Coordinates of C-alpha atoms in Angstrom, one line a residue:
X1 CA 149.6 79.1 185.3
X2 CA 150.8 78.0 181.7
X3 CA 149.4 80.0 178.8
X4 CA 150.9 79.3 175.3
X5 CA 150.4 81.7 172.5
X6 CA 151.4 81.8 168.8
X7 CA 154.1 84.5 168.3
X8 CA 154.2 85.9 164.8
X9 CA 157.6 87.2 165.4
X10 CA 159.1 83.8 166.0
X11 CA 156.4 81.7 164.0
X12 CA 156.2 79.3 167.0
X13 CA 154.0 78.7 170.0
X14 CA 155.6 80.1 173.1
X15 CA 154.9 79.9 176.8
X16 CA 153.8 83.4 178.2
X17 CA 156.4 84.7 180.6
X18 CA 155.2 88.3 181.7
X19 CA 157.7 90.8 182.5
X20 CA 155.8 91.3 185.7
X21 CA 154.9 88.1 187.6
X22 CA 151.3 88.7 188.3
X23 CA 150.5 91.4 185.5
X24 CA 150.3 91.2 181.6
X25 CA 150.7 94.2 179.7
X26 CA 148.8 94.2 176.5
X27 CA 148.4 96.7 173.5
X28 CA 145.7 96.2 171.0
X29 CA 145.4 98.4 167.9
X30 CA 142.0 100.0 168.0
X31 CA 139.6 101.3 165.3
X32 CA 140.1 104.3 163.1
X33 CA 136.8 106.2 163.9
X34 CA 135.8 107.7 160.5
X35 CA 132.9 105.5 159.7
X36 CA 130.5 102.9 161.0
X37 CA 132.4 99.6 162.0
X38 CA 131.4 96.6 160.1
X39 CA 131.1 93.0 161.3
X40 CA 134.7 92.2 160.2
X41 CA 136.1 95.0 162.3
X42 CA 134.7 93.3 165.5
X43 CA 136.2 89.9 164.9
X44 CA 139.6 91.0 166.3
X45 CA 138.1 92.6 169.3
X46 CA 136.1 89.5 170.1
X47 CA 139.1 87.4 170.0
X48 CA 141.3 89.7 172.0
X49 CA 138.4 89.9 174.5
X50 CA 138.9 86.1 175.0
X51 CA 142.6 86.6 175.3
X52 CA 142.1 89.0 178.2
X53 CA 139.4 86.8 179.8
X54 CA 141.6 83.8 179.6
X55 CA 144.5 85.6 181.2
X56 CA 142.1 86.8 184.0
X57 CA 140.9 83.3 184.5
X58 CA 144.4 82.2 184.8
X59 CA 145.0 84.6 187.7
X60 CA 146.6 87.6 185.9
X61 CA 145.8 91.1 186.1
X62 CA 145.8 92.7 182.6
X63 CA 147.0 96.2 182.0
X64 CA 145.6 96.9 178.5
X65 CA 145.7 99.7 176.1
X66 CA 143.4 99.9 173.1
X67 CA 143.7 103.1 171.1
X68 CA 141.4 105.2 169.2
X69 CA 142.9 106.3 166.0
X70 CA 141.3 109.8 165.2
X71 CA 144.0 111.2 163.0
X72 CA 146.8 110.2 160.7
X73 CA 145.6 106.9 159.1
X74 CA 145.8 107.5 155.4
X75 CA 143.6 105.6 152.9
X76 CA 146.4 103.3 151.7
X77 CA 147.5 102.3 155.2
X78 CA 150.9 103.9 154.2
X79 CA 152.0 107.4 153.6
X80 CA 149.8 108.4 150.6
X81 CA 146.1 108.9 149.9
X82 CA 143.6 110.7 151.9
X83 CA 143.5 111.0 155.6
X84 CA 140.6 108.7 156.6
X85 CA 139.3 111.2 159.1
X86 CA 139.3 114.1 156.5
X87 CA 137.5 111.7 154.1
X88 CA 134.9 111.1 156.7
X89 CA 134.4 114.9 157.4
X90 CA 133.9 115.5 153.7
X91 CA 131.4 112.6 153.4
X92 CA 129.3 113.8 156.2
X93 CA 129.7 117.5 156.0
X94 CA 131.2 118.0 159.5
X95 CA 134.4 118.6 160.9
X96 CA 137.0 115.7 161.4
X97 CA 136.7 116.3 165.1
X98 CA 132.9 115.9 165.1
X99 CA 133.2 112.7 162.9
X100 CA 135.8 111.2 165.2
X101 CA 133.7 111.8 168.3
X102 CA 130.5 110.4 166.6
X103 CA 132.0 107.1 165.5
X104 CA 134.0 106.7 168.7
X105 CA 130.8 106.9 170.6
X106 CA 129.2 104.4 168.3
X107 CA 132.2 102.0 168.6
X108 CA 132.2 102.3 172.3
X109 CA 128.4 101.4 172.5
X110 CA 128.8 98.5 170.1
X111 CA 131.7 97.0 171.8
X112 CA 131.0 97.3 175.4
X113 CA 127.2 97.6 175.6
X114 CA 126.1 95.5 172.8
X115 CA 128.8 93.0 172.4
X116 CA 129.6 93.0 176.0
X117 CA 133.4 93.1 175.7
X118 CA 135.6 94.0 178.6
X119 CA 136.4 97.6 178.8
X120 CA 140.3 98.1 178.3
X121 CA 142.2 99.6 181.1
X122 CA 143.1 102.7 178.9
X123 CA 141.4 103.9 175.7
X124 CA 143.7 106.9 174.6
X125 CA 143.0 109.0 171.6
X126 CA 145.9 109.7 169.2
X127 CA 145.0 113.4 169.4
X128 CA 145.5 113.5 173.1
X129 CA 149.1 112.6 172.9
X130 CA 150.3 115.0 170.1
X131 CA 153.1 116.7 172.3
X132 CA 154.4 113.2 173.2
X133 CA 154.6 112.2 169.5
X134 CA 156.4 115.4 168.6
X135 CA 158.9 114.7 171.4
X136 CA 159.4 111.3 170.1
X137 CA 160.2 112.3 166.6
X138 CA 162.6 114.8 168.0
X139 CA 164.4 111.9 169.8
X140 CA 164.3 109.9 166.5
X141 CA 166.0 112.9 164.7
X142 CA 168.6 113.5 167.4
X143 CA 169.5 109.7 167.2
X144 CA 169.9 110.1 163.4
X145 CA 167.0 107.9 162.3
X146 CA 165.0 110.6 160.4
X147 CA 165.1 112.7 157.2
X148 CA 162.9 115.5 155.9
X149 CA 161.4 115.6 152.3
X150 CA 158.6 117.8 150.9
X151 CA 155.7 116.0 152.4
X152 CA 157.0 115.0 155.9
X153 CA 159.6 113.5 158.3
X154 CA 160.5 110.1 157.4
X155 CA 162.1 107.2 159.3
X156 CA 165.2 105.8 157.6
X157 CA 164.7 101.9 157.7
X158 CA 168.2 101.4 156.4
X159 CA 169.5 102.3 159.8
X160 CA 168.2 99.1 161.3
X161 CA 169.7 95.8 160.5
X162 CA 166.7 93.8 161.4
X163 CA 163.9 96.0 159.9
X164 CA 161.1 93.8 158.6
X165 CA 161.7 90.8 160.9
X166 CA 158.1 90.6 161.9
X167 CA 156.9 90.2 158.3
X168 CA 160.1 88.4 157.2
X169 CA 160.4 91.1 154.6
X170 CA 163.0 90.6 151.7
X171 CA 164.3 94.2 152.0
X172 CA 167.1 93.7 149.4
X173 CA 164.5 92.4 147.0
X174 CA 162.2 95.4 147.2
X175 CA 162.1 98.0 144.5
X176 CA 160.6 101.5 144.2
X177 CA 157.1 101.6 142.5
X178 CA 156.6 104.6 140.2
X179 CA 154.5 106.4 142.7
X180 CA 156.8 105.7 145.6
X181 CA 159.9 106.8 143.7
X182 CA 158.3 110.2 143.1
X183 CA 157.9 111.0 146.7
X184 CA 161.6 111.4 147.4
X185 CA 161.9 108.7 149.9
X186 CA 165.3 107.1 150.1
X187 CA 164.1 103.6 150.4
X188 CA 160.7 101.8 149.7
X189 CA 160.2 100.9 153.2
X190 CA 160.7 104.2 154.7
X191 CA 157.8 105.7 156.5
X192 CA 156.4 109.0 157.7
X193 CA 156.5 109.8 161.4
X194 CA 155.3 113.3 160.8
X195 CA 153.2 114.4 157.7
X196 CA 153.1 118.1 156.6
X197 CA 149.8 119.7 155.9
X198 CA 149.2 120.4 152.2
X199 CA 150.1 124.2 151.4
X200 CA 146.9 124.8 149.7
X201 CA 144.5 123.1 152.4
X202 CA 143.5 124.0 155.9
X203 CA 143.0 120.7 157.7
X204 CA 140.7 120.3 160.6
X205 CA 143.4 118.4 162.6
X206 CA 146.8 119.9 162.4
X207 CA 149.5 121.0 164.8
X208 CA 152.6 123.2 165.0
X209 CA 155.9 121.2 165.1
X210 CA 159.7 122.0 164.6
X211 CA 159.5 120.7 161.2
X212 CA 156.2 122.4 160.2
X213 CA 152.4 122.4 160.4
X214 CA 151.1 118.9 160.2
X215 CA 150.0 115.7 161.8
X216 CA 151.6 112.5 163.2
X217 CA 152.1 109.3 161.1
X218 CA 149.7 106.5 161.9
X219 CA 152.5 104.1 163.0
X220 CA 154.0 106.5 165.5
X221 CA 150.7 106.9 167.4
X222 CA 150.7 103.5 168.7
X223 CA 154.4 103.2 169.6
X224 CA 154.0 106.5 171.7
X225 CA 150.7 105.7 173.5
X226 CA 152.1 102.1 174.3
X227 CA 155.4 103.6 175.7
X228 CA 153.5 106.4 177.7
X229 CA 150.9 104.0 179.2
X230 CA 152.7 100.7 179.4
X231 CA 156.4 101.3 179.4
X232 CA 159.2 100.7 177.0
X233 CA 158.6 96.9 176.9
X234 CA 155.3 95.1 176.8
X235 CA 154.3 91.5 176.9
X236 CA 151.7 91.2 174.1
X237 CA 150.7 93.4 171.1
X238 CA 147.7 92.2 169.1
X239 CA 146.1 93.2 165.8
X240 CA 144.9 91.9 162.4
X241 CA 147.2 90.1 159.9
X242 CA 146.9 93.0 157.7
X243 CA 149.0 95.0 160.2
X244 CA 152.1 92.6 159.9
X245 CA 153.8 94.0 156.9
X246 CA 153.6 97.7 157.4
X247 CA 152.0 99.0 160.7
X248 CA 153.3 96.6 163.2
X249 CA 156.7 96.3 161.4
X250 CA 157.0 100.1 161.6
X251 CA 156.0 100.2 165.2
X252 CA 158.8 97.8 165.9
X253 CA 161.3 99.9 164.0
X254 CA 160.6 103.3 165.5
X255 CA 160.3 101.9 169.0
X256 CA 163.3 99.6 169.1
X257 CA 165.3 102.3 167.5
X258 CA 165.3 104.2 170.7
X259 CA 164.7 101.6 173.3
X260 CA 167.3 99.0 172.0
X261 CA 165.2 96.2 173.4
X262 CA 162.2 94.2 172.0
X263 CA 159.0 96.2 171.9
X264 CA 156.7 93.3 172.6
X265 CA 157.6 89.8 173.6
X266 CA 154.7 88.2 171.9
X267 CA 152.9 89.5 168.6
X268 CA 149.5 88.0 167.9
X269 CA 147.5 88.4 164.8
X270 CA 143.9 87.3 163.9
X271 CA 142.8 86.3 160.3
X272 CA 140.1 88.0 158.6
X273 CA 136.3 87.3 158.3
X274 CA 134.9 86.8 154.8
X275 CA 131.2 87.0 153.8
X276 CA 129.9 84.2 151.6
X277 CA 133.6 83.5 151.0
X278 CA 134.4 86.8 149.6
X279 CA 135.9 89.9 151.1
X280 CA 133.7 92.4 152.8
X281 CA 133.1 95.3 150.6
X282 CA 130.4 98.1 150.3
X283 CA 130.5 97.8 146.5
X284 CA 129.5 94.0 146.9
X285 CA 126.7 95.0 149.4
X286 CA 128.1 92.5 152.0
X287 CA 129.7 95.0 154.5
X288 CA 127.1 94.2 157.2
X289 CA 127.1 96.0 160.6
X290 CA 125.9 95.0 164.0
X291 CA 122.8 97.0 163.4
X292 CA 122.0 95.0 160.3
X293 CA 122.2 91.8 162.4
X294 CA 120.1 93.1 165.3
X295 CA 117.4 94.4 162.7
X296 CA 117.1 90.9 161.3
X297 CA 116.3 89.7 164.8
X298 CA 119.6 88.1 165.7
X299 CA 121.2 88.3 169.2
X300 CA 124.7 89.5 169.0
X301 CA 125.9 86.7 171.3
X302 CA 125.0 84.5 168.4
X303 CA 127.5 86.4 166.4
X304 CA 130.2 86.0 169.0
X305 CA 129.5 82.3 168.9
X306 CA 129.9 82.4 165.1
X307 CA 133.3 84.0 165.5
X308 CA 134.5 81.8 168.2
X309 CA 133.6 78.7 166.5
X310 CA 136.7 79.3 164.3
X311 CA 140.2 79.6 165.6
X312 CA 141.5 83.2 165.7
X313 CA 144.4 82.4 163.2
X314 CA 142.0 80.6 160.7
X315 CA 140.0 82.6 158.2
X316 CA 136.3 83.0 159.2
X317 CA 133.3 82.9 157.0
X318 CA 130.0 84.7 157.5
X319 CA 126.7 83.5 156.0
X320 CA 123.2 84.0 157.2
X321 CA 123.0 80.2 157.4
X322 CA 126.0 80.0 159.6
X323 CA 124.5 82.7 161.8
X324 CA 121.3 80.8 162.0
X325 CA 123.3 77.8 163.3
X326 CA 125.1 79.9 165.9
X327 CA 121.6 81.4 166.9
X328 CA 120.3 77.8 167.4
X329 CA 123.2 77.0 169.6
X330 CA 122.7 80.1 171.6
X331 CA 118.9 79.2 172.2
X332 CA 119.9 75.8 173.2
X333 CA 122.5 77.1 175.7
X334 CA 119.9 79.4 177.2
X335 CA 117.4 76.6 177.5
X336 CA 120.1 74.8 179.5
X337 CA 120.7 78.0 181.5
X338 CA 116.7 78.1 182.6
X339 CA 117.2 74.6 184.1
X340 CA 118.8 76.3 187.1
X341 CA 115.5 77.7 188.2
X342 CA 113.9 74.3 188.1
X343 CA 116.2 72.0 189.8
X344 CA 115.1 73.1 193.2
X345 CA 111.5 72.2 192.3
X346 CA 112.4 68.6 192.7
X347 CA 112.0 66.3 195.8
X348 CA 115.7 65.8 196.1
X349 CA 117.7 68.6 197.9
X350 CA 120.7 69.9 195.9
X351 CA 123.1 69.0 198.7
X352 CA 122.1 65.4 198.6
X353 CA 122.7 64.9 194.9
X354 CA 125.8 62.8 194.1
X355 CA 128.4 65.3 192.7
X356 CA 130.4 62.3 191.4
X357 CA 127.4 61.2 189.3
X358 CA 128.4 61.1 185.7
X359 CA 126.4 64.2 184.6
X360 CA 127.6 66.3 187.5
X361 CA 131.2 65.1 187.2
X362 CA 131.0 66.3 183.5
X363 CA 129.6 69.6 184.5
X364 CA 132.2 70.2 187.2
X365 CA 135.0 69.3 185.0
X366 CA 133.9 71.4 181.9
X367 CA 135.3 74.8 183.0
X368 CA 138.8 73.4 183.7
X369 CA 138.8 71.5 180.4
X370 CA 137.6 74.4 178.4
X371 CA 140.2 76.8 180.0
X372 CA 142.9 74.3 179.2
X373 CA 142.0 74.7 175.7
X374 CA 141.9 78.5 175.8
X375 CA 145.4 78.5 177.5
X376 CA 146.6 76.6 174.4
X377 CA 146.7 79.6 172.1
X378 CA 143.0 80.6 172.6
X379 CA 141.5 77.3 171.3
X380 CA 138.0 78.7 171.3
X381 CA 136.5 76.0 168.9
X382 CA 137.8 73.2 171.3
X383 CA 136.5 75.2 174.4
X384 CA 133.0 75.4 172.8
X385 CA 133.1 71.7 172.1
X386 CA 133.7 71.0 175.8
X387 CA 130.7 73.0 176.7
X388 CA 128.6 71.3 174.1
X389 CA 129.5 67.9 175.6
X390 CA 128.5 69.0 179.0
X391 CA 125.2 70.4 177.8
X392 CA 124.5 67.1 175.9
X393 CA 125.0 65.2 179.2
X394 CA 122.6 67.4 180.9
X395 CA 120.0 67.0 178.2
X396 CA 120.3 63.3 178.6
X397 CA 119.5 63.3 182.3
X398 CA 116.7 64.2 184.5
X399 CA 116.9 67.6 186.1
X400 CA 116.5 65.7 189.4
X401 CA 120.1 64.5 189.0
X402 CA 121.6 67.8 188.1
X403 CA 123.4 69.5 190.8
X404 CA 122.3 73.1 190.8
X405 CA 125.6 74.6 192.2
X406 CA 127.6 72.8 189.5
X407 CA 125.3 74.0 186.7
X408 CA 125.4 77.6 188.0
X409 CA 129.2 77.5 188.4
X410 CA 129.4 76.3 184.6
X411 CA 127.1 79.0 183.4
X412 CA 129.0 81.7 185.3
X413 CA 132.3 80.4 183.8
X414 CA 130.9 80.6 180.3
X415 CA 129.8 84.2 181.0
X416 CA 133.0 85.3 182.7
X417 CA 135.5 83.6 180.3
X418 CA 133.8 83.2 176.9
X419 CA 131.6 86.2 177.3
X420 CA 128.4 84.7 176.2
X421 CA 125.6 86.0 178.3
X422 CA 123.4 83.1 179.7
X423 CA 122.4 84.3 183.1
X424 CA 121.0 87.9 182.7
X425 CA 119.2 86.7 179.6
X426 CA 117.4 83.9 181.2
X427 CA 115.5 85.1 184.3
X428 CA 113.2 83.0 186.4
X429 CA 109.4 83.1 185.7
X430 CA 107.1 84.4 188.3
X431 CA 104.9 82.3 190.8
X432 CA 101.8 82.7 188.5
X433 CA 103.5 81.1 185.6
X434 CA 104.9 78.3 187.8
X435 CA 101.4 77.7 189.3
X436 CA 99.9 77.6 185.8
X437 CA 102.5 74.9 184.8
X438 CA 101.5 72.8 187.8
X439 CA 97.8 73.3 186.9
X440 CA 98.6 72.0 183.4
X441 CA 100.3 69.0 184.8
X442 CA 97.3 68.2 186.9
X443 CA 95.1 68.6 183.9
X444 CA 97.3 66.1 181.8
X445 CA 97.2 63.6 184.8
X446 CA 93.3 63.9 184.7
X447 CA 93.6 63.5 180.9
X448 CA 91.7 66.9 180.5
X449 CA 93.4 67.5 177.2
X450 CA 91.1 70.6 176.4
X451 CA 92.1 72.3 179.7
X452 CA 95.8 71.2 179.2
X453 CA 95.8 72.9 175.7
X454 CA 94.2 76.1 177.1
X455 CA 96.9 76.4 179.8
X456 CA 99.7 75.6 177.1
X457 CA 98.4 78.5 175.1
X458 CA 98.1 80.8 178.1
X459 CA 101.7 80.0 179.1
X460 CA 102.8 80.9 175.5
X461 CA 100.8 84.2 175.1
X462 CA 101.1 85.6 178.7
X463 CA 104.6 84.4 179.8
X464 CA 106.4 83.5 176.4
X465 CA 107.3 80.0 177.7
X466 CA 106.6 76.6 176.4
X467 CA 106.5 73.4 178.3
X468 CA 108.2 70.0 177.6
X469 CA 106.6 67.0 179.1
X470 CA 109.4 64.7 180.2
X471 CA 109.3 61.3 182.1
X472 CA 110.1 63.0 185.3
X473 CA 107.8 66.1 184.9
X474 CA 107.4 69.3 183.0
X475 CA 110.3 71.5 182.0
X476 CA 109.8 74.9 180.8
X477 CA 111.7 76.9 178.2
X478 CA 111.4 80.5 176.7
X479 CA 109.9 80.6 173.4
X480 CA 112.4 81.1 170.6
X481 CA 112.3 84.6 169.3

């Protein structure tokens, strides 16, 4: 078992060496549930789903935490601006609690029912760990890492000699901006671990603390939940590249201040998805959601293929033309998948087929070759290319030569390790449809073209299938939707 991953902390590819021999501990920064997720949000979770699937395929048990941020995330991702949950509450005329539950439910449905991602081991809400977060701030205070100013309790980053090591920050070169200087912070990089509620505002989400009524800082939440559920040190921490300079940098600072050991051995970050080469933005009208894709008739597995066709550290691009291409790939893959129902209809028994035949050798080797690419820093484009070569070989050979068990094993591997659903989406046709195909073949042999056309139309209208006439007999496929 050799998995190599790019570690943002060291800027190098590193061999995964889990703290526990057979288990990998993994923390993924989850969504802030204040609005409908857009397609750019889901890119990270599709990639980290592949990470989990790769680790499982490599024999590891994965103990994974993916949090739900339902308080404390301010609009500038720092310590100023509106609380995103309060902003959502004002927008919808509901309480912040109601907004959080609404969008947490939507996110769960989209991720695990619609996209078919693997459900994490733990999905804690930040609001379920308030007491633990208060206790953590107490510990930071006792260790001399915090100070109090008018709007909250802040972490003093000057207390750490290696603050900013993840982002390679030039701490000495940083200067206060006008807004930052007015806050009373001692240093530009200091950050809030506990924010005070405004004196003239009653918040939906606020709690009593030794320092005053308020709510936890966004960065604090992840450190505490990771420590509570996974321990003081973890194997892998994942998130978007936008988390590197602030959120993950501050997680490292407040965690390692108390543990005196590395928080995560490997830090992984995915790049962003653009739309038509520009940033996703509601003002530009390109902030599409999964619902938008479905309403336009696209299968969400096509969107997953679009994402996986680019490496997680490369910037992706979404256009409807690129999604069309991914959709065509998915249709083609599913046309290959239905061949498993047709190999047994041949005169040659599956067990008697030569597994060393060129095509079957390629099919049998494909899962191992594709997994090798995934083990190499999640090489999804290369893994997809391996599958493509195997499917091209299948298309070039008669189904009489295809070993059914090898094909099924490849399809199962694709579903389990790439998360592309090819089995449940391609059920067998019923006996009546099969009989109609045989009747049509007989009509063609008799050169009864009128009857053949009638049966072709019947297959399309009643069973939604089409038949390809090959040199070795008819092959059916589902009609593209």
